[in-house]
Amino acid sequence: MKKFRKVLDGLTTSSPGGTIGSPACGSTAGTPTAAPTPKEIDVQETLVSENFQLCKTVRHGFPYQPTALAFDPVQKILAIGSRSGGVRILGRPGVDCFCQHESGSAVLQLQFLINEGALVTACADDTLHLWNLRQRRPAILHSLKFNRERITFCHLPFQSKWLYVGTERGNTHIVNIESFILSGYVIMWNKAIELSTKTHPGPVVHLSDSPKDEGKLLIGFESGTIVQWDLRGKKADFRIYYDEAIHSVSWHHEGKQFMCSHSDGSLTMWNLRNTSKPFQVTFPHGKIQKDGRKESCKPILKVEYKTSRNSEPFVIFSGGLSYDKAGRRPTLTIMHGKAITVLEMDHPIVEFMALCETPYNNEVQEPYAVVVLLEKDLIVVDLTQSNFPVFENPYPMDIHESPVTCTAYFADCPPDIIPILYSIGAKHKKTGYSQKEWPISGGTWTLGSHTYPEIIITGHADGSIKFWDASAITLQMLYKLKTSKVFEKPKPGEGRAAELAEEDPFAVQMVSWCPQSRVFCVVGISAHIILYRFSKYDANTQIVSLDVRLQFESEDVITPSENENNPCYSEPGSHSPQPHHQHAASPGSGTSDSIKDSIPCLKVKDRVVRVPPGYQAELVIQLLWVDGEPPQQITSLDINSAYGLLAFGNCNGLAVVDYLQKTILLCMSTLDLYGAADPYQRLTRSPRRNRQSTSEFCMRGLSNFYSDSKKRIRTSYQSLTELSDNQQSIDMERSKSPTSDHVNGHCTSPTSQPFSAGKPRVPMGHEGPRLTRRGPGRPPFRKAQSAACMEISLPVSHTEGYASRRAMLQQFHGVTMYSHDEHHTTTPYCWSERESRENSFSRSRSSSVSSIDRDTKEAITTLQFGESYARKNDTLPTPCLWVGTSLGVVLVIPMSIATDQEERMEEPVTIGPSGAVLMLKGSVLHFGFLDCMGALIQSPYEVWRDLNAPEDPDRPRRRKLVHFSPFSSQDACGEGHLAVLCSERQAKVFLMPSQLCLFVHNITESSFVLRADVVPVYNSVCLACFCANGHIMTLSLPSLRPLMDVNYMPLTDMRIARTFCFANGGQALYLSSPTEIQRITYSQEMCDNLQEMLGELFTPIETPEAQNRGFLKGFFGGNSHNFDREELFGEAAAGKASRSLAQHIPGQAGMEGMKVAASGAVGELARARIALDERGQRLGELEDRTAVMMTSAETFSKHAHELMLKCKDKKWYQF
């Protein structure tokens, strides 16, 4: 417990470098020094570094690039291996575990030690690993690295401790599972084949023991050679040489015949009585052509031959289709007697496996389901029904149904939101699934005590939105919303939408959701915003559309038209909702060219539509094309249900919309937002003639943004192009035009366009008041500054890493960039190029960029509504909009909003002139507000009310607003609140309304922050940051004292940067692969309770007894049960294997946790407690095993004594 005191008055600052005089601390990034004052802020901070530890919690979704599949028929758990070395183990819903090989090598094959709680993995780096599944977090017990041979196939017989390993050279090695040591017994390829054979048989592709005799091992080579090896006699019983390559082999359970699948699409049946030729050859999908020849077919990659008591055997295989049928989807074929069923799959088949009732291979198999692992899906087919329906998958395997483009994470949601979303979403579920229970039902999982409602929202490339219930570390889809239904279907290659984003015009860029009011906002890639309201009733509605021209570019001359004095918004008097289409004017919209180009990217449905219960679209806002140039993508968004306002911005400027009155309140370039409060010493432009009367202009809320002496017009394009690109002094740099951009030696500059907010606008036609613009169109934004790292008071040089920085920023913020070298052509971000763009991210990002005078645009990077103080002399908080830009500038814009419901719907919202202007280093990322006691101040909101519910005359529906006062502790520190501002380089805490910088912390110098959030944790708050170099850190509030700094992971692609987000309670998530969501926690308490929340993979189950084979079967069926592998493969009989052949690597059998620096004493005690629990569990198991052995020994002694008494008096001839 520490007290942090900071004086409020007499603060002075010093600017780095000292070359420019520093204004107050609120305007520059300096380190404040304090002078004595009687007023103090007294915040008791309770967070310490021991409260934080970073660890992964759970991974959701489909394993990316799967490679292998295994199933334990007794424990009923499934394992999936992937190309990146990951292993997912699945049981009943809630039992979901992810393991990762440190090498990252692809998993080639998986083998369960059936009912033993262990798993063997064979990886592409020729290493075998033994995983212990008897703990909630599996760990590697042993590893065996092959040095001279490549592993191709593994086989582990049921209840055996000897693993057969086939290699690329054709040899078969044997590994002891208990010690993970190689046996000296080796089946060499040249011993397996005949000496007369002149060619190598190829790699081993199959190994299996005979169901009839465990002492016989069937070895399949790729070339078509099959050998049955007598393990006792160390010789081959028979050899089969077939012309076609073999892909798989499957036994009949009696062990008298087996089936092979081949590369020519054929299936061959072999009988052990006559191995000279197959007794049956079939081409399941090969038809006889007119000339009498068979169609050429694709290889059958795998076949399984399973018998059933009450019906014909099942023959299940993948592939085998004829080459002539091009374009057919991958298939799984089920042959049951004479019936052949072909199941078409949406994705290529990686692996499949029949699930059988018995684990014994010498019993009737009785298959009841088939697990099919596809490249992008997992399905289970019910074999007990004739139409072979699929089971409904309880796992969230369809996160990637359409590529995920954005994520949002909400912890501790209102408890009623999840049931209502589920009830709405359940009405649209698919039907036709099998009625039986999901067959993968192993493990145990219970709802932990540390759970609270959590929701994850994913936005997708096809415009769909999915709401997921993420409570208790599980994931279940609640509700799906399709934003594309708001628009007319674009015709292929038609209109601007095709030019902007041909493949995914509805792709979701960002979402904003208020769980309390259930207002939901979606930003799309086509520069559109959709506002949704939630209702439990269906309705007939017509969607209101607003068109906004947020394109502020200067041309050679701006000629004021005679109607220039008219504002772009409606005149007073019209208070009703506006007609369907509205748009704000901008220069040039009166010309014929701009009329043709003043269109949005998408067309909203202009008819009354029937909308089902759930989220219903109420308003669509679209940015317009201007002079053949597409609108820039939206980079920031905030919505506030209490105010009824929506704000958004991009690299051109800011717009504020009143979604209750359906009017545009503000539409302005970023440069014009400053007015006289511009923090940069930019070139003053000539005054502009304004015919509008002063009194009329003041009525519209933005009158004080500009004075007549600060009216700006465009500087001549010719004069700008004459500026040199050489490095100059600071004074010269500051005196240049702020609109010049020296990238590639060309210049563009934005137009300064004044707008005013006022009454709802009267819709104007194309002949209405407009500002005329002349000159050719300019590329909208050639240099992204939305995440810039810069020191404002220092000169900056060009860097070699700038190109990679541009690529990174383009992907991260969705800002399209243009260059004159690209002939002014647009390069929109298409989701089809997602993978290549993600891999283009470079870590060598420069910490400096071109000076601000070279920026053609200043992007709006973050927005936040809230009760605050816009000016130093304010005594009461008012509704404000906090605006953060890419140059590190923070603007506070006050608003006047009517509180009465009737007045709110009639009176216009007035937006005042810009108030406070604060400064940070780098692009502004996040705002947070605390009261003077350090408690988080939430944004005000409106309590949800169903607008479509039937009217109740006794209880009229009225807006119920919830406000959080920023001066709840005014007795202690007086009026005011704390504002936490975080940029990509720096965090500052200001006291409002005095605008004094109390604390400042430089977060990083070598990298930059990608995500930041003020999050509640441990009944307190902290600032959580995720940096591009992979560090995750937390800072105390308000003192900004570092609490945790962990090098979590290197940022290798933009997917992580786009999808990383923090949530309350010390949690976060990101998209770890295109198909998987990884959740992490940085809370020590969560890490301690994680063991309790995870499911158990292993549950003690009695191994089913083998069927009694009967006397005759046992007598004539071979001596399979008399085979002693230990006697053959043990060191005493087989000797030791060559040390150079394989290297044994002992594993860490303890807890597999993240190796992080921040591990406090609490975490150590928790780990010690868990270790003691596991040790006690092992001791208990040892005691039980000892008791069983003692009982067995006593029984054996008793039987031996009885036998001795029985035979003691018998003569030799009586035996």
PDB file of N, CA, C and O in Angstrom, residues 400-424:
ATOM      1  N   HIS A 400     -13.755 -19.383 -38.082  1.00  0.00           N
ATOM      2  CA  HIS A 400     -13.173 -18.939 -39.347  1.00  0.00           C
ATOM      3  C   HIS A 400     -14.097 -19.207 -40.526  1.00  0.00           C
ATOM      4  O   HIS A 400     -13.641 -19.193 -41.669  1.00  0.00           O
ATOM      5  N   GLU A 401     -15.371 -19.448 -40.276  1.00  0.00           N
ATOM      6  CA  GLU A 401     -16.313 -19.701 -41.378  1.00  0.00           C
ATOM      7  C   GLU A 401     -16.146 -18.649 -42.473  1.00  0.00           C
ATOM      8  O   GLU A 401     -16.186 -18.946 -43.658  1.00  0.00           O
ATOM      9  N   SER A 402     -15.985 -17.424 -42.052  1.00  0.00           N
ATOM     10  CA  SER A 402     -15.478 -16.349 -42.905  1.00  0.00           C
ATOM     11  C   SER A 402     -14.301 -15.758 -42.150  1.00  0.00           C
ATOM     12  O   SER A 402     -14.331 -15.685 -40.922  1.00  0.00           O
ATOM     13  N   PRO A 403     -13.237 -15.357 -42.843  1.00  0.00           N
ATOM     14  CA  PRO A 403     -12.034 -14.896 -42.121  1.00  0.00           C
ATOM     15  C   PRO A 403     -12.344 -13.807 -41.095  1.00  0.00           C
ATOM     16  O   PRO A 403     -13.099 -12.870 -41.368  1.00  0.00           O
ATOM     17  N   VAL A 404     -11.762 -13.955 -39.918  1.00  0.00           N
ATOM     18  CA  VAL A 404     -11.966 -12.981 -38.842  1.00  0.00           C
ATOM     19  C   VAL A 404     -11.167 -11.723 -39.158  1.00  0.00           C
ATOM     20  O   VAL A 404      -9.964 -11.787 -39.437  1.00  0.00           O
ATOM     21  N   THR A 405     -11.836 -10.581 -39.107  1.00  0.00           N
ATOM     22  CA  THR A 405     -11.178  -9.316 -39.416  1.00  0.00           C
ATOM     23  C   THR A 405     -11.049  -8.396 -38.210  1.00  0.00           C
ATOM     24  O   THR A 405     -10.246  -7.475 -38.230  1.00  0.00           O
ATOM     25  N   CYS A 406     -11.844  -8.607 -37.173  1.00  0.00           N
ATOM     26  CA  CYS A 406     -11.696  -7.813 -35.955  1.00  0.00           C
ATOM     27  C   CYS A 406     -12.310  -8.572 -34.793  1.00  0.00           C
ATOM     28  O   CYS A 406     -13.132  -9.486 -34.986  1.00  0.00           O
ATOM     29  N   THR A 407     -11.901  -8.226 -33.581  1.00  0.00           N
ATOM     30  CA  THR A 407     -12.414  -8.859 -32.371  1.00  0.00           C
ATOM     31  C   THR A 407     -12.710  -7.804 -31.321  1.00  0.00           C
ATOM     32  O   THR A 407     -12.147  -6.707 -31.338  1.00  0.00           O
ATOM     33  N   ALA A 408     -13.589  -8.152 -30.399  1.00  0.00           N
ATOM     34  CA  ALA A 408     -13.876  -7.314 -29.227  1.00  0.00           C
ATOM     35  C   ALA A 408     -14.172  -8.260 -28.071  1.00  0.00           C
ATOM     36  O   ALA A 408     -14.781  -9.324 -28.259  1.00  0.00           O
ATOM     37  N   TYR A 409     -13.735  -7.878 -26.868  1.00  0.00           N
ATOM     38  CA  TYR A 409     -13.813  -8.746 -25.693  1.00  0.00           C
ATOM     39  C   TYR A 409     -14.457  -7.958 -24.563  1.00  0.00           C
ATOM     40  O   TYR A 409     -13.971  -6.895 -24.185  1.00  0.00           O
ATOM     41  N   PHE A 410     -15.565  -8.478 -24.025  1.00  0.00           N
ATOM     42  CA  PHE A 410     -16.297  -7.807 -22.960  1.00  0.00           C
ATOM     43  C   PHE A 410     -16.440  -8.770 -21.779  1.00  0.00           C
ATOM     44  O   PHE A 410     -17.133  -9.791 -21.885  1.00  0.00           O
ATOM     45  N   ALA A 411     -15.763  -8.462 -20.696  1.00  0.00           N
ATOM     46  CA  ALA A 411     -15.844  -9.269 -19.482  1.00  0.00           C
ATOM     47  C   ALA A 411     -16.756  -8.585 -18.477  1.00  0.00           C
ATOM     48  O   ALA A 411     -16.883  -7.353 -18.470  1.00  0.00           O
ATOM     49  N   ASP A 412     -17.377  -9.396 -17.636  1.00  0.00           N
ATOM     50  CA  ASP A 412     -18.282  -8.888 -16.606  1.00  0.00           C
ATOM     51  C   ASP A 412     -19.435  -8.110 -17.228  1.00  0.00           C
ATOM     52  O   ASP A 412     -19.731  -6.967 -16.854  1.00  0.00           O
ATOM     53  N   CYS A 413     -20.103  -8.746 -18.201  1.00  0.00           N
ATOM     54  CA  CYS A 413     -21.243  -8.123 -18.879  1.00  0.00           C
ATOM     55  C   CYS A 413     -22.479  -8.193 -17.982  1.00  0.00           C
ATOM     56  O   CYS A 413     -22.505  -8.925 -16.990  1.00  0.00           O
ATOM     57  N   PRO A 414     -23.542  -7.453 -18.322  1.00  0.00           N
ATOM     58  CA  PRO A 414     -24.815  -7.624 -17.603  1.00  0.00           C
ATOM     59  C   PRO A 414     -25.281  -9.075 -17.695  1.00  0.00           C
ATOM     60  O   PRO A 414     -25.222  -9.685 -18.768  1.00  0.00           O
ATOM     61  N   PRO A 415     -25.729  -9.656 -16.590  1.00  0.00           N
ATOM     62  CA  PRO A 415     -26.028 -11.107 -16.593  1.00  0.00           C
ATOM     63  C   PRO A 415     -27.181 -11.497 -17.502  1.00  0.00           C
ATOM     64  O   PRO A 415     -27.280 -12.664 -17.888  1.00  0.00           O
ATOM     65  N   ASP A 416     -28.059 -10.559 -17.863  1.00  0.00           N
ATOM     66  CA  ASP A 416     -29.215 -10.932 -18.668  1.00  0.00           C
ATOM     67  C   ASP A 416     -28.934 -10.928 -20.161  1.00  0.00           C
ATOM     68  O   ASP A 416     -29.757 -11.382 -20.954  1.00  0.00           O
ATOM     69  N   ILE A 417     -27.780 -10.441 -20.582  1.00  0.00           N
ATOM     70  CA  ILE A 417     -27.529 -10.285 -22.015  1.00  0.00           C
ATOM     71  C   ILE A 417     -27.249 -11.623 -22.682  1.00  0.00           C
ATOM     72  O   ILE A 417     -27.656 -11.862 -23.829  1.00  0.00           O
ATOM     73  N   ILE A 418     -26.567 -12.542 -21.995  1.00  0.00           N
ATOM     74  CA  ILE A 418     -26.227 -13.827 -22.610  1.00  0.00           C
ATOM     75  C   ILE A 418     -27.476 -14.676 -22.845  1.00  0.00           C
ATOM     76  O   ILE A 418     -27.676 -15.205 -23.950  1.00  0.00           O
ATOM     77  N   PRO A 419     -28.370 -14.852 -21.853  1.00  0.00           N
ATOM     78  CA  PRO A 419     -29.579 -15.660 -22.129  1.00  0.00           C
ATOM     79  C   PRO A 419     -30.442 -15.100 -23.253  1.00  0.00           C
ATOM     80  O   PRO A 419     -30.976 -15.858 -24.058  1.00  0.00           O
ATOM     81  N   ILE A 420     -30.563 -13.780 -23.324  1.00  0.00           N
ATOM     82  CA  ILE A 420     -31.448 -13.219 -24.353  1.00  0.00           C
ATOM     83  C   ILE A 420     -30.829 -13.350 -25.737  1.00  0.00           C
ATOM     84  O   ILE A 420     -31.516 -13.626 -26.720  1.00  0.00           O
ATOM     85  N   LEU A 421     -29.503 -13.205 -25.840  1.00  0.00           N
ATOM     86  CA  LEU A 421     -28.855 -13.422 -27.135  1.00  0.00           C
ATOM     87  C   LEU A 421     -28.950 -14.882 -27.553  1.00  0.00           C
ATOM     88  O   LEU A 421     -29.156 -15.190 -28.733  1.00  0.00           O
ATOM     89  N   TYR A 422     -28.813 -15.782 -26.587  1.00  0.00           N
ATOM     90  CA  TYR A 422     -28.900 -17.213 -26.912  1.00  0.00           C
ATOM     91  C   TYR A 422     -30.314 -17.574 -27.369  1.00  0.00           C
ATOM     92  O   TYR A 422     -30.484 -18.348 -28.320  1.00  0.00           O
ATOM     93  N   SER A 423     -31.321 -17.019 -26.701  1.00  0.00           N
ATOM     94  CA  SER A 423     -32.696 -17.353 -27.079  1.00  0.00           C
ATOM     95  C   SER A 423     -33.018 -16.857 -28.482  1.00  0.00           C
ATOM     96  O   SER A 423     -33.740 -17.514 -29.232  1.00  0.00           O
ATOM     97  N   ILE A 424     -32.473 -15.690 -28.858  1.00  0.00           N
ATOM     98  CA  ILE A 424     -32.698 -15.183 -30.217  1.00  0.00           C
ATOM     99  C   ILE A 424     -31.928 -16.017 -31.231  1.00  0.00           C
ATOM    100  O   ILE A 424     -32.443 -16.390 -32.291  1.00  0.00           O
TER     101      ILE A 424
END
